[in-house]
Short mmCIF file of C-alpha atoms in Angstrom, two decimals:
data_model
loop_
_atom_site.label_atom_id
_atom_site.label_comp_id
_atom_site.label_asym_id
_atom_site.label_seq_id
_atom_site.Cartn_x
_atom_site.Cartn_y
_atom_site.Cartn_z
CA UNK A 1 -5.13 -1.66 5.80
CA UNK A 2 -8.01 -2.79 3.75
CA UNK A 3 -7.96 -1.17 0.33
CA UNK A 4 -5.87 1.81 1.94
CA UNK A 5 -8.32 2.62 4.47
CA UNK A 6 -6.84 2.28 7.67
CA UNK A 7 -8.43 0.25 11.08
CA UNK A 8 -7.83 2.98 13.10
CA UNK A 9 -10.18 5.73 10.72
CA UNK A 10 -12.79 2.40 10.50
CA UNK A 11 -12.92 2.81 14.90
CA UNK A 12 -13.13 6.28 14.76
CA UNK A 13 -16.36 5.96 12.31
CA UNK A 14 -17.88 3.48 14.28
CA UNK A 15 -17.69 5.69 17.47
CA UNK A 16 -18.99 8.60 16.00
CA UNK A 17 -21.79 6.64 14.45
CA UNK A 18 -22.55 5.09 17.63
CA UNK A 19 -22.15 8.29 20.03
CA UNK A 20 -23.98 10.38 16.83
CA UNK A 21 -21.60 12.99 17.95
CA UNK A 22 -18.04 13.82 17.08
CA UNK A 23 -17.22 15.20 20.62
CA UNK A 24 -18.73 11.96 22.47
CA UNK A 25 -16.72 9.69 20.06
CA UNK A 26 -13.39 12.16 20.61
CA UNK A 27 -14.00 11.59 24.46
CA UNK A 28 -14.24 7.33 24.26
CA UNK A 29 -11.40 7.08 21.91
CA UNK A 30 -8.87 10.08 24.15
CA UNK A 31 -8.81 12.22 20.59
CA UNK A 32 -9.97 15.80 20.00
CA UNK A 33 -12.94 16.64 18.20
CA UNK A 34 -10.98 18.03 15.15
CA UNK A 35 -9.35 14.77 15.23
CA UNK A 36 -12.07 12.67 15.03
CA UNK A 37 -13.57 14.96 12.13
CA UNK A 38 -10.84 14.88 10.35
CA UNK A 39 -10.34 11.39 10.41
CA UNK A 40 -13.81 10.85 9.18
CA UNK A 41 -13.43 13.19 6.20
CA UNK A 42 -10.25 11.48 5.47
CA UNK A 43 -12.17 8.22 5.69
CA UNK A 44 -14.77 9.98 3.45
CA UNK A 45 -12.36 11.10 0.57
CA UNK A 46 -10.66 7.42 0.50
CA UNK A 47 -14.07 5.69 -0.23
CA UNK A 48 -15.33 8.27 -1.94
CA UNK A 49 -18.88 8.89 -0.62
CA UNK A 50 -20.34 10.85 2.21
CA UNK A 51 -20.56 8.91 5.58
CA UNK A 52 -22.30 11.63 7.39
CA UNK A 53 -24.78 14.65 6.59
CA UNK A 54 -23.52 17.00 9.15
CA UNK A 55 -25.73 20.29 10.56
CA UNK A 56 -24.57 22.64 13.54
CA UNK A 57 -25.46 20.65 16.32
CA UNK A 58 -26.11 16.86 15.07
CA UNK A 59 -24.18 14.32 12.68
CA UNK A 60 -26.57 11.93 10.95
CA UNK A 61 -25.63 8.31 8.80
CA UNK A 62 -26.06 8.94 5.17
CA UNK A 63 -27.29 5.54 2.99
CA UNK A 64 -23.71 4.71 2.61
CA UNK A 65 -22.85 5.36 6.45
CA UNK A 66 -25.82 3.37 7.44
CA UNK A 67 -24.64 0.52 5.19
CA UNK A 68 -21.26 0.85 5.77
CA UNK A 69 -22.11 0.95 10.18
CA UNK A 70 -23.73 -2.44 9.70
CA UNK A 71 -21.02 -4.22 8.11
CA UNK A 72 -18.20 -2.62 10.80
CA UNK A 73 -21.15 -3.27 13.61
CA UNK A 74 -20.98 -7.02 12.44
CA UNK A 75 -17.33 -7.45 12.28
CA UNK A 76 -16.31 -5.50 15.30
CA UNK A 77 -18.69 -7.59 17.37
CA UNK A 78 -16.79 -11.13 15.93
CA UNK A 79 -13.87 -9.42 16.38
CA UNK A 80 -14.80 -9.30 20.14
CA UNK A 81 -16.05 -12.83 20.39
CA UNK A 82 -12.71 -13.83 19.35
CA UNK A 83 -10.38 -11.94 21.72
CA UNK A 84 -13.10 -12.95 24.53
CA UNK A 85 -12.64 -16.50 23.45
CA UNK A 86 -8.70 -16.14 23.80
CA UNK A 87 -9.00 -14.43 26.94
CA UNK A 88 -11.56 -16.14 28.83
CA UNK A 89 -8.89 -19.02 28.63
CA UNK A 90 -6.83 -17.63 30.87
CA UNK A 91 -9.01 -15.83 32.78
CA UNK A 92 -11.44 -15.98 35.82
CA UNK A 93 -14.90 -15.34 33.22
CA UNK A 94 -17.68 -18.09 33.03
CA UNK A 95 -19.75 -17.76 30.07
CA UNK A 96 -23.50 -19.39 30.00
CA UNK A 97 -26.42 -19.67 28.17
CA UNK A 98 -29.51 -20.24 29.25
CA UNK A 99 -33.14 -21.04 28.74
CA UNK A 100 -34.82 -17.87 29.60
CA UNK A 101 -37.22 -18.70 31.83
CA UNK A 102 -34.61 -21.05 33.96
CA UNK A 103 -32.54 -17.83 33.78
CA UNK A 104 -34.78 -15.19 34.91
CA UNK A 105 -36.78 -17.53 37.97
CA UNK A 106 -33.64 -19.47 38.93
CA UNK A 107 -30.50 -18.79 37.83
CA UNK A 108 -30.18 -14.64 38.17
CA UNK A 109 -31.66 -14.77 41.64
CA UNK A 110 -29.11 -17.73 42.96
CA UNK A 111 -26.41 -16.07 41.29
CA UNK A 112 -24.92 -14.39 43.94
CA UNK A 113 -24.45 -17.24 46.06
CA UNK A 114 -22.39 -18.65 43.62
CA UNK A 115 -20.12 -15.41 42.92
CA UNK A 116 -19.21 -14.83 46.72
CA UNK A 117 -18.47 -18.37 46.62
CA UNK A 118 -16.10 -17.51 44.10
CA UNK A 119 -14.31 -14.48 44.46
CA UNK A 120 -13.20 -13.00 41.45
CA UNK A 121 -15.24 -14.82 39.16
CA UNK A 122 -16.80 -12.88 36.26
CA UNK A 123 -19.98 -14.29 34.78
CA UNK A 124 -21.53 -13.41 31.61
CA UNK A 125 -25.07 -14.96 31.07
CA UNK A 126 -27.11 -14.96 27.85
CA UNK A 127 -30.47 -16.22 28.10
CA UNK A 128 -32.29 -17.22 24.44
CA UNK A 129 -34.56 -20.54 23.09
CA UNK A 130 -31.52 -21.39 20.74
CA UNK A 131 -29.44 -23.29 21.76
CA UNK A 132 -25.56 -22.13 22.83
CA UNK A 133 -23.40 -22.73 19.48
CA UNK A 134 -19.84 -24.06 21.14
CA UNK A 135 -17.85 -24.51 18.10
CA UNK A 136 -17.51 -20.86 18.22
CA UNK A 137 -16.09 -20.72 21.81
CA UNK A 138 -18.61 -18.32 22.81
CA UNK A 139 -20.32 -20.13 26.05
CA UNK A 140 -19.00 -22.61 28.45
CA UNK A 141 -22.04 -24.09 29.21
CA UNK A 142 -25.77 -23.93 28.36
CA UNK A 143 -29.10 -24.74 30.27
CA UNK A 144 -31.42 -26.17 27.79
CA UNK A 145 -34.91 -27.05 28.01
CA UNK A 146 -35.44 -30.09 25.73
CA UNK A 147 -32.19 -32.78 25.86
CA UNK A 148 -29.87 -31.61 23.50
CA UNK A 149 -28.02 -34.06 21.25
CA UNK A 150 -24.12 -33.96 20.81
CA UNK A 151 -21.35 -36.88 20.43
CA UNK A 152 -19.03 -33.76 22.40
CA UNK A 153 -21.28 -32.74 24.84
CA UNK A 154 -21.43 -33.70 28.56
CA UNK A 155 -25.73 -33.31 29.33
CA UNK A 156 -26.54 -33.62 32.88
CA UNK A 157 -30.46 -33.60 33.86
CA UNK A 158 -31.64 -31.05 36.38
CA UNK A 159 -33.78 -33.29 37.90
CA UNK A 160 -37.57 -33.77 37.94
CA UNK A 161 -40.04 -30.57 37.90
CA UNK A 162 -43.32 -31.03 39.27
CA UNK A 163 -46.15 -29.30 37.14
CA UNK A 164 -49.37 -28.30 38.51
CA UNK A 165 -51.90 -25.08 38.11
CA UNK A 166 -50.90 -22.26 40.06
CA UNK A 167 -52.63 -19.07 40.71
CA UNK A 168 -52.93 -16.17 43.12
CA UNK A 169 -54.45 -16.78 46.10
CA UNK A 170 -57.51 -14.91 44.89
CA UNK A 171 -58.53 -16.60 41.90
CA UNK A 172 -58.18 -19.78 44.16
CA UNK A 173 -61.04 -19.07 45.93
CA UNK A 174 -63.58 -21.41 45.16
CA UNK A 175 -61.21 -24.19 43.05
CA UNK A 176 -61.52 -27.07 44.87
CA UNK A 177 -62.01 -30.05 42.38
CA UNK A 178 -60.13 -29.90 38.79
CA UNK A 179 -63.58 -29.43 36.48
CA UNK A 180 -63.61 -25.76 38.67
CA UNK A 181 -60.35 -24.48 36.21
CA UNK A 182 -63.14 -25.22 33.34
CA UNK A 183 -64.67 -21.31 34.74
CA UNK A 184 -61.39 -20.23 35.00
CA UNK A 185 -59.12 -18.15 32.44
CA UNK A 186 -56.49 -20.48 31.84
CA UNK A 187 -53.20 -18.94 30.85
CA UNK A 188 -50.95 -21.11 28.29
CA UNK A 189 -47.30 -21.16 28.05
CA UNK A 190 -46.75 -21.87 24.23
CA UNK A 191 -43.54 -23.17 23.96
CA UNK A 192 -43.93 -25.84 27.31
CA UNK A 193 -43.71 -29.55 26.32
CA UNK A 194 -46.35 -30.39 29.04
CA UNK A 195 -49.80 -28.25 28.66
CA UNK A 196 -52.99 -27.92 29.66
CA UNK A 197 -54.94 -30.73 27.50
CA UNK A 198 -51.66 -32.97 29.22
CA UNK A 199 -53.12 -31.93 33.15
CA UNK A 200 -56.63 -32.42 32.09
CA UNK A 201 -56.29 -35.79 30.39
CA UNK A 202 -54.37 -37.01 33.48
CA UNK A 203 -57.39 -35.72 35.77
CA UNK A 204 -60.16 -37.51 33.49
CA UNK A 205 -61.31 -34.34 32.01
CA UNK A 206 -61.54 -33.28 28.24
CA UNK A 207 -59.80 -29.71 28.16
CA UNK A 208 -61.02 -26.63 27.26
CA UNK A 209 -61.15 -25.97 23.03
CA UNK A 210 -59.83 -22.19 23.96
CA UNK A 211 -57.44 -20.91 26.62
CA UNK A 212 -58.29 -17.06 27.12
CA UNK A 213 -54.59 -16.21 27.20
CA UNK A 214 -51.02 -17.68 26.02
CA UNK A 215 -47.40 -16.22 26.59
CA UNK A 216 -44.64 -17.75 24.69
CA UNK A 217 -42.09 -17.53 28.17
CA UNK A 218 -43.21 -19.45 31.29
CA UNK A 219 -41.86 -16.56 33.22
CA UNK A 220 -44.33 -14.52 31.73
CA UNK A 221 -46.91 -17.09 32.42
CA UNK A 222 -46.09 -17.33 36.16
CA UNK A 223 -45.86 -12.83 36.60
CA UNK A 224 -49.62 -13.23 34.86
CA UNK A 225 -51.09 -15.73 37.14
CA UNK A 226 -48.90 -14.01 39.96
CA UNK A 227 -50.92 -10.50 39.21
CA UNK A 228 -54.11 -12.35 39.06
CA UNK A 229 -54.78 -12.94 35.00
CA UNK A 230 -55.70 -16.17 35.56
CA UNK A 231 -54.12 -19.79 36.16
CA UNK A 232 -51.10 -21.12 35.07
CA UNK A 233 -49.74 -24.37 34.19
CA UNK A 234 -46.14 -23.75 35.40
CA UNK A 235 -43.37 -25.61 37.31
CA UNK A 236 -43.26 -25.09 40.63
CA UNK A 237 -39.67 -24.99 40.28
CA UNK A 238 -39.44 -22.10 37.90
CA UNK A 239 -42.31 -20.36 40.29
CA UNK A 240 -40.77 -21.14 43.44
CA UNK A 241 -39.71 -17.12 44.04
CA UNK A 242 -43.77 -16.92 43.57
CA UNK A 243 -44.79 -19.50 45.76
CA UNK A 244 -42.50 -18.58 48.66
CA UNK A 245 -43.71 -14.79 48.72
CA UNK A 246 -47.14 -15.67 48.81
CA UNK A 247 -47.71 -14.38 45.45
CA UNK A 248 -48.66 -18.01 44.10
CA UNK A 249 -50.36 -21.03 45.39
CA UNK A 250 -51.65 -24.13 43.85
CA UNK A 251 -55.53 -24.63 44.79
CA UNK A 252 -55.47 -28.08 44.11
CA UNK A 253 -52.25 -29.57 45.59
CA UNK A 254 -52.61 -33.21 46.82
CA UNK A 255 -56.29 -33.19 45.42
CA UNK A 256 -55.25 -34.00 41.89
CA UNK A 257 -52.98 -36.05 39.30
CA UNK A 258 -50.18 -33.76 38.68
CA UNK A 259 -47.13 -33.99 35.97
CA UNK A 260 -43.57 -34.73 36.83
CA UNK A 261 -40.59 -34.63 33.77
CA UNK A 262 -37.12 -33.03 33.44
CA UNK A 263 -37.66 -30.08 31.57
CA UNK A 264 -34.12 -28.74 32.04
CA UNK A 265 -30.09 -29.71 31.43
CA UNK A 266 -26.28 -28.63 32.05
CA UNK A 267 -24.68 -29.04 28.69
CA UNK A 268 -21.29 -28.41 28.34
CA UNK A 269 -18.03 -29.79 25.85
CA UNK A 270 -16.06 -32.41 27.06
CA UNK A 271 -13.04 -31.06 26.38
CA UNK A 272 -13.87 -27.07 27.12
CA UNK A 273 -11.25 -24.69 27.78
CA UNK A 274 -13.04 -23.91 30.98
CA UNK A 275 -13.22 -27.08 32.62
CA UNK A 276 -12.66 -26.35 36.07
CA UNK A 277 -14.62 -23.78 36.07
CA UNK A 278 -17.79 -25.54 34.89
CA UNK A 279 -17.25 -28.10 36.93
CA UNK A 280 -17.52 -26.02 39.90
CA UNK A 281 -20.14 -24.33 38.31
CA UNK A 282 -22.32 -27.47 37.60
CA UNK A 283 -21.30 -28.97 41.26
CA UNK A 284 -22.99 -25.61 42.68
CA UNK A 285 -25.97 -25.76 40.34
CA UNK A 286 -26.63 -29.41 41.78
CA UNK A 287 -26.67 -28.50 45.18
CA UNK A 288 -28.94 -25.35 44.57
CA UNK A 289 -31.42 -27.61 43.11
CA UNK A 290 -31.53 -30.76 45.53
CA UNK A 291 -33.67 -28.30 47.92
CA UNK A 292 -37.42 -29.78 47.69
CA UNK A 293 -39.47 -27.50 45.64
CA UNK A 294 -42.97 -26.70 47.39
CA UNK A 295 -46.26 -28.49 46.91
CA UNK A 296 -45.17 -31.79 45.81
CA UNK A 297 -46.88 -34.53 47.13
CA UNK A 298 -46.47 -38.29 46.09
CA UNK A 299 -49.91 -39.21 47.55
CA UNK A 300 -51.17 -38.98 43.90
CA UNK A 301 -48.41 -39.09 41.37
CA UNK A 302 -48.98 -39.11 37.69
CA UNK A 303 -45.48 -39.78 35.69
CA UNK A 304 -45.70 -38.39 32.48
CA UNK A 305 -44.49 -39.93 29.66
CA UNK A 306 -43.53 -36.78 28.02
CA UNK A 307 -39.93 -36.66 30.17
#
């Protein structure tokens, strides 16, 4: 009870302000309309306001409603973070984090390897530019892009990416020596630690003052070069998919100085609840990306000193 109003009329509210109906509300929770409304008005009388303006058909959030739905939105969603955190210890779920690009070009496609490898083995994946918060207990593990710091953290590198301009086969026509990307449109991941002034200072060239277009997601980067925008700087690691279908190629493989670094890492706590699981999970990860990436050639390697 919180100030005699009960948990169970606080659910019931919550429903019916997520559903906007009563009946849809009655129907998740196994109560009948009438009892849904009547909770409601109860819940109405003991706080003392209107929740709801209510016509025929439709049931809309009053200010109150609307201020009280954000406050029970908030606190049944930490509610659930907690009983997931309890449960996942004793159950089969892996929960990770993820860079977003390293989540939509490499992990979500591979993913299914590693699930019929493990039958029965929920995963829940979360993909943001934050990195995973695991005081809380709400992720196992986390691939970062950056090295994180942490005294409590295990950080394994993901090995080396090799970074070079990739386009579609297309706008390669004609780029044969690096000053030809200088009449190109040159598409700019924003939030990349290696970048285009990087490439051309490695190739004896003074970049570009402008770039024509910038994305703040390399997976966005690579679908725009991919559809013919224009050419990327990009991993060929997180473009691989690309690369494979035909969709990408790099016009001057071999021809020029290209960047190497490790972009990416496995984080997870030392003493997780989920151990074993991450262990299989980082052991799988490993072996998924010891498969040579295309169009790497040492002939003319250029080790940057950004990774």
């Amino acid at each position: 009870m919180l100030n005699g109003v009960s948990l169970s009329s606080i659910r019931t509210f919550e429903a019916a302000a997520r559903h906007g109906t009563f009946r849809a509300a009655a129907s998740e929770l196994n109560l009948s309309p009438s009892a849904v409304s009547h909770a409601i008005v109860k819940l109405e009388r003991d706080l003392g306001t209107p929740l709801f303006d209510r016509s025929a058909r439709t049931i809309r959030l009053t200010s109150d409603g609307e201020i009280l739905m954000r406050h029970v939105s908030a606190a049944f969603e930490e509610l659930r973070r907690g009983v997931e955190s309890v449960s996942a210890r004793r159950s089969r779920l892996l929960r990770l984090h993820s860079a977003p690009s390293f989540a939509a070009q490499i992990l979500s496609p591979r993913l299914p390897t590693f699930l019929a490898a493990h039958p029965g083995l929920e995963v829940r994946l979360a993909a943001s530019t934050e990195y995973a918060r695991f005081t809380d207990g709400e992720f196992d593990a986390d691939i970062v892009y950056g090295k994180p710091v942490g005294e409590h953290l295990t950080v394994e590198p993901l090995g080396e990416e090799l970074v070079t301009p990739l386009c579609s086969p297309e706008v390669a026509e004609g780029i044969r020596v690096p000053s030809d990307l200088l009449q190109r449109i040159l598409i700019r991941s924003d939030n990349k630690r290696l970048r285009w002034p990087d490439w051309f200072v490695a190739n004896g060239l003074t970049a570009p003052s402008t770039q024509a277009m910038s994305f703040d997601r390399s997976f966005l980067a690579i679908a725009a070069a991919a559809d013919g925008l224009g050419v990327a700087l990009e991993s060929t690691r997180l473009a691989q998919r690309e690369i494979l279908a035909g969709k990408l190629v790099a016009p001057l493989a071999g021809r020029t100085r290209d960047l190497r670094y490790v972009g990416h890492y496995l984080c997870y706590p030392k003493s997780g609840s989920q151990r074993r699981l991450v262990g299989a999970f980082a052991e799988w990860l490993r072996e998924e990306l010891n498969a040579p990436a295309p169009f790497i050639d040492d002939t003319d390697e250029f080790v940057s000193s950004h990774g």
